[in-house]
Short mmCIF file of N, CA and C and ligand atoms in Angstrom, two decimals:
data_model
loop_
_atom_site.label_atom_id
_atom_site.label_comp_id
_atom_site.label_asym_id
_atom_site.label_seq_id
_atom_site.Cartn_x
_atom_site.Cartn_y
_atom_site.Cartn_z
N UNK A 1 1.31 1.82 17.03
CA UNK A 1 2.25 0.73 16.79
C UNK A 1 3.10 0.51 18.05
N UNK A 2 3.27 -0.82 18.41
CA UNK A 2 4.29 -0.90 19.46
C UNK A 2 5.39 -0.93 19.12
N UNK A 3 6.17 -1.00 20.82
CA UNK A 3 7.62 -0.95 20.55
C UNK A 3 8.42 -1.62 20.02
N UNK A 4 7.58 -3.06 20.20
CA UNK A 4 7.81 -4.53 19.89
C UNK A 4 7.85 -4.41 18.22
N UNK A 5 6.50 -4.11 17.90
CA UNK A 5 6.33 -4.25 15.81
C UNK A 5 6.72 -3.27 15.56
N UNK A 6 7.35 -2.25 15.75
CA UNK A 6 8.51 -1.12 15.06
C UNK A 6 9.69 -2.16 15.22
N UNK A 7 10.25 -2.36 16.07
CA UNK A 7 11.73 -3.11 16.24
C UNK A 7 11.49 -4.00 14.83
N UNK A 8 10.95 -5.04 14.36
CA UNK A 8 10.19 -5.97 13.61
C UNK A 8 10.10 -5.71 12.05
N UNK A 9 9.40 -3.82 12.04
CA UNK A 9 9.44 -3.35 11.19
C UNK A 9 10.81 -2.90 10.52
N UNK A 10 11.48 -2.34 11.68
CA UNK A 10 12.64 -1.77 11.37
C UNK A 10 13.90 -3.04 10.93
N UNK A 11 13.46 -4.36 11.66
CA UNK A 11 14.62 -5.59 11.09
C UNK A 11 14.17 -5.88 9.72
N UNK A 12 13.03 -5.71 9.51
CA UNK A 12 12.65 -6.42 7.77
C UNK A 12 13.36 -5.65 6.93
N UNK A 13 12.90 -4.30 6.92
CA UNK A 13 13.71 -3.34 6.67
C UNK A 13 15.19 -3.11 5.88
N UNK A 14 15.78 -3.14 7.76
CA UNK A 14 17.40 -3.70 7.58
C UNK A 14 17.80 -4.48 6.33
N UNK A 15 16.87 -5.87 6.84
CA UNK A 15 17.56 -6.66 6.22
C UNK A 15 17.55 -7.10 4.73
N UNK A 16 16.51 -6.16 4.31
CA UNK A 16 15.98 -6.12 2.89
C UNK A 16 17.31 -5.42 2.33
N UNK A 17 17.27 -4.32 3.19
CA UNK A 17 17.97 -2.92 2.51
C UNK A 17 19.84 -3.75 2.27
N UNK A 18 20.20 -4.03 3.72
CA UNK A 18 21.45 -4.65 3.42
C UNK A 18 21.50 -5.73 2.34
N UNK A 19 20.38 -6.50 2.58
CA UNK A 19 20.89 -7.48 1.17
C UNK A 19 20.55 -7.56 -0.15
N UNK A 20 20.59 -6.13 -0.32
CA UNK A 20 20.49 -5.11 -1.37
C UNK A 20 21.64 -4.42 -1.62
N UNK A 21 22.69 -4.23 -0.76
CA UNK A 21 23.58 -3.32 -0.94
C UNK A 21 23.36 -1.82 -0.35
N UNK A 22 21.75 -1.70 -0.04
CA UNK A 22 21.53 -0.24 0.28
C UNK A 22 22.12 -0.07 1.30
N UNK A 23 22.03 1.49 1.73
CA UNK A 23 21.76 2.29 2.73
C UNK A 23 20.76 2.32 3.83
N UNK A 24 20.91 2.10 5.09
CA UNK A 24 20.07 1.92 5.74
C UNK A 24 20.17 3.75 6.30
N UNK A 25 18.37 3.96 5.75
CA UNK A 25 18.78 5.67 6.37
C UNK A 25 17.31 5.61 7.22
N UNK A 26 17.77 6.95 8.11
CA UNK A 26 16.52 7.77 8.99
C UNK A 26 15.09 7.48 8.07
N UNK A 27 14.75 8.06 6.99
CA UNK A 27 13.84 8.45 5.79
C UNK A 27 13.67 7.17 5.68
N UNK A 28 13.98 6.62 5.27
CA UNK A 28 13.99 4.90 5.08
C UNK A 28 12.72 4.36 6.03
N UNK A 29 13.85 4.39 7.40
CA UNK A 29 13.10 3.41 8.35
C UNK A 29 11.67 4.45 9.07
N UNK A 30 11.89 5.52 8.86
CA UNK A 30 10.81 6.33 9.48
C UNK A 30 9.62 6.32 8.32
N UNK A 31 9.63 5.96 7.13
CA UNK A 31 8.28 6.29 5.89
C UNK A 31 8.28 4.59 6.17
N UNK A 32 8.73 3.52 6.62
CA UNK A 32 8.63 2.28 6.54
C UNK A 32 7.14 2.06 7.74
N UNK A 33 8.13 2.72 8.88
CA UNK A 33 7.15 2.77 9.98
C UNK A 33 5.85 3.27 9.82
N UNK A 34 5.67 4.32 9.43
CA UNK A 34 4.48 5.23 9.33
C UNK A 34 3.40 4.35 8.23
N UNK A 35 4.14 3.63 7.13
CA UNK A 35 3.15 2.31 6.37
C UNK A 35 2.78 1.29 7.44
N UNK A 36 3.57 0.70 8.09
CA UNK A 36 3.27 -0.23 9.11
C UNK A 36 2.04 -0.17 10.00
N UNK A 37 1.97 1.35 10.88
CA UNK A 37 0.99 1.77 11.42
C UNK A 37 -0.03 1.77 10.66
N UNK A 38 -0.81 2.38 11.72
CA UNK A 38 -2.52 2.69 10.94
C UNK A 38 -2.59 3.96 10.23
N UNK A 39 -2.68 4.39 9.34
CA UNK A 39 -4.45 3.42 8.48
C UNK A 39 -3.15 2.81 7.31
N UNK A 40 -3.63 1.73 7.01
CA UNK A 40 -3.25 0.87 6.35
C UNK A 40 -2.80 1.48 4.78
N UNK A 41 -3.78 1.79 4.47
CA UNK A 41 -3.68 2.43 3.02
C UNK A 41 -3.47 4.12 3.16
N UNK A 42 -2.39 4.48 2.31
CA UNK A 42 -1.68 5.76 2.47
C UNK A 42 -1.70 6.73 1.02
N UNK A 43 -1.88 7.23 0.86
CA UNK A 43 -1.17 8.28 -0.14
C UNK A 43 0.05 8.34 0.32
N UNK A 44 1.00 9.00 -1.32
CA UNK A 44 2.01 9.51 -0.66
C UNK A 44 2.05 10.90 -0.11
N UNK A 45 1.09 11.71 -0.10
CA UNK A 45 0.78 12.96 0.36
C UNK A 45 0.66 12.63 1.82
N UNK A 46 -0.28 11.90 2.19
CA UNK A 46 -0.55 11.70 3.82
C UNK A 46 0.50 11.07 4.25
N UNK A 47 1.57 9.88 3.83
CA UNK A 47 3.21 9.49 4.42
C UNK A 47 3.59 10.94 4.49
N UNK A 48 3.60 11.72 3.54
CA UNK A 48 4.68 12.98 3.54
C UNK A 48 3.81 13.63 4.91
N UNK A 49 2.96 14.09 5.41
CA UNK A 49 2.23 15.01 6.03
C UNK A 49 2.35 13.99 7.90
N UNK A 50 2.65 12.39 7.80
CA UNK A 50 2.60 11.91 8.81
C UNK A 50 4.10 11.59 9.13
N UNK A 51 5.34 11.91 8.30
CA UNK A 51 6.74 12.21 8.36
C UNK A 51 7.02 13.68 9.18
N UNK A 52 6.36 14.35 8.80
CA UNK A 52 6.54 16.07 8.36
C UNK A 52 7.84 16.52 9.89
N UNK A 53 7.14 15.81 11.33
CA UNK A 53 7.48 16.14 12.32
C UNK A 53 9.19 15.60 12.55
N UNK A 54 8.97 13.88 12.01
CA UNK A 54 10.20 13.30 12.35
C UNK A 54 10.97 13.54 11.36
N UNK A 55 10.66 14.02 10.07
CA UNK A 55 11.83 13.96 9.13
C UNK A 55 11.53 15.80 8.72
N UNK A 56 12.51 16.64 9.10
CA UNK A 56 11.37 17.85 8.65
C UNK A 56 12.42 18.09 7.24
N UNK A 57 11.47 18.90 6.13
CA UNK A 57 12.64 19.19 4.96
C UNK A 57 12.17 17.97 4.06
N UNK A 58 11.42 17.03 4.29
CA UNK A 58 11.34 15.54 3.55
C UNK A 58 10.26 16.06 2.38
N UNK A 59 10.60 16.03 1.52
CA UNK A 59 9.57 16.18 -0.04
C UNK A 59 8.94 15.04 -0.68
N UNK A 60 7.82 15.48 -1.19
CA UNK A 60 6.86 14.46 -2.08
C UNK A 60 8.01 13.63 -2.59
N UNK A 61 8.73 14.30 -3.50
CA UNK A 61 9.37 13.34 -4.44
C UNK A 61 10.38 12.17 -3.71
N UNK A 62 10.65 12.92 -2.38
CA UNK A 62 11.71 11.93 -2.08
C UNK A 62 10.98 10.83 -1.20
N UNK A 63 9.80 11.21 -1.10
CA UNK A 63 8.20 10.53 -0.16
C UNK A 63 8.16 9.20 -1.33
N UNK A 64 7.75 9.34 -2.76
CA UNK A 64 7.66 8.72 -4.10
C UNK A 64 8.84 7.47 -4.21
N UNK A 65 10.16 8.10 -4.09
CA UNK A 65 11.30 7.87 -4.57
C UNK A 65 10.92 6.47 -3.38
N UNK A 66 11.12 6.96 -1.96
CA UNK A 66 11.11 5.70 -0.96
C UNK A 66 10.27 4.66 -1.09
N UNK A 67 9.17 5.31 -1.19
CA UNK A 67 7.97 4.42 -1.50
C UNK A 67 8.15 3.44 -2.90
N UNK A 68 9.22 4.07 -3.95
CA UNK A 68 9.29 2.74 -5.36
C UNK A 68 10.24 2.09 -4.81
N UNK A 69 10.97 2.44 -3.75
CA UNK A 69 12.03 1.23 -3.25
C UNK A 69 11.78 0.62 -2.08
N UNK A 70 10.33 0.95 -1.62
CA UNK A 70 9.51 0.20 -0.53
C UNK A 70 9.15 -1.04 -1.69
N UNK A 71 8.42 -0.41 -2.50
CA UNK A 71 7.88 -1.55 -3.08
C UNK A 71 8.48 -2.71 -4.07
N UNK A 72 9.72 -1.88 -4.59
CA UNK A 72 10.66 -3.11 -5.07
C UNK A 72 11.08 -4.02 -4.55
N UNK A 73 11.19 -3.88 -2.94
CA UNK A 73 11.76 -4.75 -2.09
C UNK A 73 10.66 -5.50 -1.56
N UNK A 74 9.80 -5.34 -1.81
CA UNK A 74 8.51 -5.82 -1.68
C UNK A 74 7.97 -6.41 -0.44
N UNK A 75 7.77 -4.55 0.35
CA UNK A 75 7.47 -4.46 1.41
C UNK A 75 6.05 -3.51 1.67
N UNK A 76 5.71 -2.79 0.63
CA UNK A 76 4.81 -2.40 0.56
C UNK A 76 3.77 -2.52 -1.45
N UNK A 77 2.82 -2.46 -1.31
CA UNK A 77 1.80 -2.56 -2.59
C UNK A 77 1.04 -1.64 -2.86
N UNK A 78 1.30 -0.95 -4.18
CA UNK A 78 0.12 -0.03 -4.53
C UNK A 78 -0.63 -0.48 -4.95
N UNK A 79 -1.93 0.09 -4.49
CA UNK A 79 -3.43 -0.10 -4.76
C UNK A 79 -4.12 1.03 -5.55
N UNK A 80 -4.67 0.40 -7.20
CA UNK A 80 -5.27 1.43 -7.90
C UNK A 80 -6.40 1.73 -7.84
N UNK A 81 -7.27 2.23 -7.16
CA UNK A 81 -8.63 1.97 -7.05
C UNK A 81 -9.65 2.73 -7.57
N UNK A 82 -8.72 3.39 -8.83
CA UNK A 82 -9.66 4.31 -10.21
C UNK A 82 -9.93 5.17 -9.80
N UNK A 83 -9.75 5.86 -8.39
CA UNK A 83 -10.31 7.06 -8.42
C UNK A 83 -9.19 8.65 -8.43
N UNK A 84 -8.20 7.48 -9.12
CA UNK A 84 -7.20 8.46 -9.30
C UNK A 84 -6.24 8.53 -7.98
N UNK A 85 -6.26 8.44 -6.97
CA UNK A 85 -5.26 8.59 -5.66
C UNK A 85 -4.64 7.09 -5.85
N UNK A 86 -3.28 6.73 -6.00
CA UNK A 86 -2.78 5.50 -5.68
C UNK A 86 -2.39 5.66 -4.34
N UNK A 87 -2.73 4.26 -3.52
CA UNK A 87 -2.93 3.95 -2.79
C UNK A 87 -1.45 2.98 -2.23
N UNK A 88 -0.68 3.39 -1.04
CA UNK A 88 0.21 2.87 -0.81
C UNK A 88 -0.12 1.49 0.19
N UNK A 89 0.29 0.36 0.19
CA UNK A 89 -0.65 -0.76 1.32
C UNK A 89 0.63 -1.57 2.01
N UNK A 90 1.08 -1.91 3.39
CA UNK A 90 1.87 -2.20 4.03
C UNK A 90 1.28 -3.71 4.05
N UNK A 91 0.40 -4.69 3.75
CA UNK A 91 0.02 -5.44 3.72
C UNK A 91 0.15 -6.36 2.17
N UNK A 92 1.44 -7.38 1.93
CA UNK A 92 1.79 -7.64 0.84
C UNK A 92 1.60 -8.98 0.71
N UNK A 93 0.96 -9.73 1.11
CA UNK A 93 -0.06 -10.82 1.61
C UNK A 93 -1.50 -10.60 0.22
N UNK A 94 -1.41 -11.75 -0.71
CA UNK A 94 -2.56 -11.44 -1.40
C UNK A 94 -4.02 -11.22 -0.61
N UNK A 95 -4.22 -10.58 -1.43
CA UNK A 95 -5.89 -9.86 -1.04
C UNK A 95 -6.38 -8.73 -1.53
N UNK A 96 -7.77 -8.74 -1.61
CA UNK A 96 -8.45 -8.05 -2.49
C UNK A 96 -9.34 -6.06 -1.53
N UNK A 97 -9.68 -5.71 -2.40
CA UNK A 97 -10.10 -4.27 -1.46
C UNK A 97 -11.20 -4.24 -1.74
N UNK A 98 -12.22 -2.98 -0.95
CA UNK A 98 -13.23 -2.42 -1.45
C UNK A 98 -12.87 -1.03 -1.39
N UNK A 99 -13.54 -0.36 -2.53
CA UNK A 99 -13.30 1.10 -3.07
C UNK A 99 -14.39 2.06 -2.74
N UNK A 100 -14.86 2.77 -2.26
CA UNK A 100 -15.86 3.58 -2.08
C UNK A 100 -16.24 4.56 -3.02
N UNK A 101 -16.74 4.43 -4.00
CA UNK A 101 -17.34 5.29 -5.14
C UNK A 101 -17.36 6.87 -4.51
N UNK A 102 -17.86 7.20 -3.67
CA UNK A 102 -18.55 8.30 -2.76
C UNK A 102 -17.45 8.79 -2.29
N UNK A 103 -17.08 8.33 -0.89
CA UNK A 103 -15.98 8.89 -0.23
C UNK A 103 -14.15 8.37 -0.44
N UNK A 104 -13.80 7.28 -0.92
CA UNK A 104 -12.57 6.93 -1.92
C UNK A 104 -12.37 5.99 -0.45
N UNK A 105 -13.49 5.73 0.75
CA UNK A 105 -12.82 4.53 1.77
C UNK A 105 -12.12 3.15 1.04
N UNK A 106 -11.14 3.07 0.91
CA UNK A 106 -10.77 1.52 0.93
C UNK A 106 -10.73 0.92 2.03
N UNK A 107 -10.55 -0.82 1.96
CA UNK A 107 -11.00 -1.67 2.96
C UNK A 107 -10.62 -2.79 2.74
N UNK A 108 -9.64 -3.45 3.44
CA UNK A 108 -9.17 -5.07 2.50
C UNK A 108 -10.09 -6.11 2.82
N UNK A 109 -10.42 -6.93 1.87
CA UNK A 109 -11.03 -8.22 1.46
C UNK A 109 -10.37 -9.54 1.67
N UNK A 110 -10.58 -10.48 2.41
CA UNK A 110 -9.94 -11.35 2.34
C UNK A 110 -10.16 -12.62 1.09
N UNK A 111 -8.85 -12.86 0.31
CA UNK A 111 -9.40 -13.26 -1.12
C UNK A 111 -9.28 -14.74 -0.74
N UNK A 112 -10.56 -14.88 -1.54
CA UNK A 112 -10.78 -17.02 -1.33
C UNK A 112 -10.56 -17.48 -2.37
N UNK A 113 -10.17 -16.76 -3.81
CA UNK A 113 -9.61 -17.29 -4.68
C UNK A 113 -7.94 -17.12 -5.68
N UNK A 114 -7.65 -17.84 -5.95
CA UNK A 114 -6.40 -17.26 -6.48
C UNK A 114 -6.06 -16.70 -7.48
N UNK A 115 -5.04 -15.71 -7.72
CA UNK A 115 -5.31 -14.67 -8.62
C UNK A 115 -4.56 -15.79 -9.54
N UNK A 116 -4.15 -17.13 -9.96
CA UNK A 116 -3.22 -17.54 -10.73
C UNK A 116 -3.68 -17.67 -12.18
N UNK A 117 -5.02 -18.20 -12.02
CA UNK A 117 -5.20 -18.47 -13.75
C UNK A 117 -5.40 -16.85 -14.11
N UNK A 118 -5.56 -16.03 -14.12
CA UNK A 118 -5.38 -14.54 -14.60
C UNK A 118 -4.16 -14.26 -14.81
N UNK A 119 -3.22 -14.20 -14.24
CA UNK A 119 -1.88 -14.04 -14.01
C UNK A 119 -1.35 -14.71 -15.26
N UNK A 120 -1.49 -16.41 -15.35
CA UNK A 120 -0.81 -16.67 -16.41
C UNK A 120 -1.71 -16.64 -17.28
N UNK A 121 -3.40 -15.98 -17.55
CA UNK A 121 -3.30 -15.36 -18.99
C UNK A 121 -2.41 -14.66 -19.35
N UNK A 122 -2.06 -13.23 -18.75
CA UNK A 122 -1.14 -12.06 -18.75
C UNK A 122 0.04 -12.74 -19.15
N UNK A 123 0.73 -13.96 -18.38
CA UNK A 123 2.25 -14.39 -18.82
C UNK A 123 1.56 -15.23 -20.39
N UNK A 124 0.90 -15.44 -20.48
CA UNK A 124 0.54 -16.43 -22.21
C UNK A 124 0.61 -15.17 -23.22
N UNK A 125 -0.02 -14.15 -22.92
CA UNK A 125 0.22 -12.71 -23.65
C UNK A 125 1.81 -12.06 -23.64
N UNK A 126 2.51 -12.44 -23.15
CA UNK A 126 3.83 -11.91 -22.88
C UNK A 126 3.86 -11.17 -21.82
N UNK A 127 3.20 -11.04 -20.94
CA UNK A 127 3.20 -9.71 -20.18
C UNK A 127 4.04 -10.10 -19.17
N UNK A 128 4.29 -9.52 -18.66
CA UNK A 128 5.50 -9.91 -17.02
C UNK A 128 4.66 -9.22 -16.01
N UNK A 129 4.08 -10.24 -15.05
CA UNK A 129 2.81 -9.48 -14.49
C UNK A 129 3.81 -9.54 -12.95
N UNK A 130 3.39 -8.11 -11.89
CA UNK A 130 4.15 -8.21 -10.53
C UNK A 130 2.96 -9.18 -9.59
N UNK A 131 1.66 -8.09 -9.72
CA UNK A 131 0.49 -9.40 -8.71
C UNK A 131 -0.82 -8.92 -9.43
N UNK A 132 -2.16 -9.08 -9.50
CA UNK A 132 -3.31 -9.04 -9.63
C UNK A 132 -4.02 -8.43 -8.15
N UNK A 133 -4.59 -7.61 -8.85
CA UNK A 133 -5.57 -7.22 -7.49
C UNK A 133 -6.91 -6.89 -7.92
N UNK A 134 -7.75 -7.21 -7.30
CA UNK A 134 -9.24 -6.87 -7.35
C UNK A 134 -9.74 -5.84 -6.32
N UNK A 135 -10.42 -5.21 -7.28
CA UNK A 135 -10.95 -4.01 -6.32
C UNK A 135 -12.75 -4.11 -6.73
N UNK A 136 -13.09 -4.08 -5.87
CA UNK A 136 -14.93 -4.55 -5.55
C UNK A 136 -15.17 -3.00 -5.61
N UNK A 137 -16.13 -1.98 -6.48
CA UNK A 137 -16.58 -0.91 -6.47
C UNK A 137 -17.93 -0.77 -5.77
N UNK A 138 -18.25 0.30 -5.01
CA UNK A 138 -19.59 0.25 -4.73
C UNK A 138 -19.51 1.52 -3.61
N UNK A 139 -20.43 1.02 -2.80
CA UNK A 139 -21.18 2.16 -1.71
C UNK A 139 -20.23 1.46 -0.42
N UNK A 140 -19.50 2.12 0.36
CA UNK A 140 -18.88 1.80 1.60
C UNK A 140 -20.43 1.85 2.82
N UNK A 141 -20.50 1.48 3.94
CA UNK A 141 -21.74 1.24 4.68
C UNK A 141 -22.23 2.76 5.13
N UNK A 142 -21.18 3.37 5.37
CA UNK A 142 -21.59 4.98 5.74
C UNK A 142 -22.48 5.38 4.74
N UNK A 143 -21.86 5.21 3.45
CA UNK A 143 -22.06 6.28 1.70
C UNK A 143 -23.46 5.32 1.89
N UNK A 144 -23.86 4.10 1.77
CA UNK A 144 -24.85 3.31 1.41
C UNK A 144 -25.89 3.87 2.15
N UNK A 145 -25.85 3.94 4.00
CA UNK A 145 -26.92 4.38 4.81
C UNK A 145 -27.27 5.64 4.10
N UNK A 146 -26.74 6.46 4.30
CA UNK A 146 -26.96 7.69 3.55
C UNK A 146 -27.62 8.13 2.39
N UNK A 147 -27.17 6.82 1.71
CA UNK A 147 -27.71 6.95 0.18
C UNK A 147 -29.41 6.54 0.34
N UNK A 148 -29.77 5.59 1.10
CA UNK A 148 -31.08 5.30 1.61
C UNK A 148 -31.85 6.07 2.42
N UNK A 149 -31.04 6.79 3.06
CA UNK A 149 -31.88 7.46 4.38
C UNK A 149 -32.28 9.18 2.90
N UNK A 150 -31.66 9.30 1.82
CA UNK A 150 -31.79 10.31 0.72
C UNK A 150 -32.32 9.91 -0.07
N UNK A 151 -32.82 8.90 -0.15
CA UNK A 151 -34.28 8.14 -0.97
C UNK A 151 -35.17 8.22 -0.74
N UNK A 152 -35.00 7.46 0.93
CA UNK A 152 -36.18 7.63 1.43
C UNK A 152 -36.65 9.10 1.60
ZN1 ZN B 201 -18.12 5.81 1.47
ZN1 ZN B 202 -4.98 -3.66 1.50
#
């Protein structure tokens, strides 16, 4: 990440947090950053393990805690992709993933359709929906070669 899109990262941030009333803290802007960077999609185990150096003493829960007020402010999106690991995504821009059955690779999709008539089924049901996401299951290109080259 540059010096330039940390500064960037760190004003959205700010300015979320202040016009919220929050606290602008260390933990904050440092688990903000580390979503920003690469790899896109996070556990909160791997934020906690890619913190460990700059924030030392920083716990899962308080890894969790940031991350539900990343996403209330709606700066980051979890991604469920059934295989049990939720998936933290710095990319809050609709769009869709692929899931890797095999190795759990996700991969974003760029979506050509809109999630709206789904959405307001969910609001015709009563539901209070936050967004829709599609997740495409299958063989990632690694798991797939593999899976052929073990056929053959
Ligand atoms: Zn795979
Ligand atoms: Zn994504």
């Amino acid at each position: 990440m540059s010096a330039s899109s940390t500064a960037a990262a760190d004003a959205k941030l700010i300015d979320r947090l202040r016009g919220r009333g929050l606290r602008v803290t260390s933990q904050r802007l440092v688990i903000h950053r580390v979503l920003c960077a690469q790899p896109q999609h996070m556990t909160a185990e791997q934020v906690l393990a890619s913190v460990s150096d700059m924030l030392p003493g920083t716990s899962l829960p308080t890894v969790y805690a940031t991350l539900e007020l990343l996403e209330r402010l709606q700066l980051v999106r979890r991604v469920g992709t059934g295989n049990g690991a939720v998936l933290f995504d710095s990319r809050v821009t609709p769009h869709a993933h692929t899931a890797c059955r095999r190795c759990g690779a996700v991969a974003d999709l760029d979506m050509t359709t809109s999630p709206e008539p789904v959405l307001r089924r969910a609001r015709d049901g009563g539901f209070v929906p936050d967004h829709a996401q599609v997740v495409v299951w299958g063989l990632c290109p690694d798991c797939a070669r593999r899976e052929i080259s073990v056929a053959g």
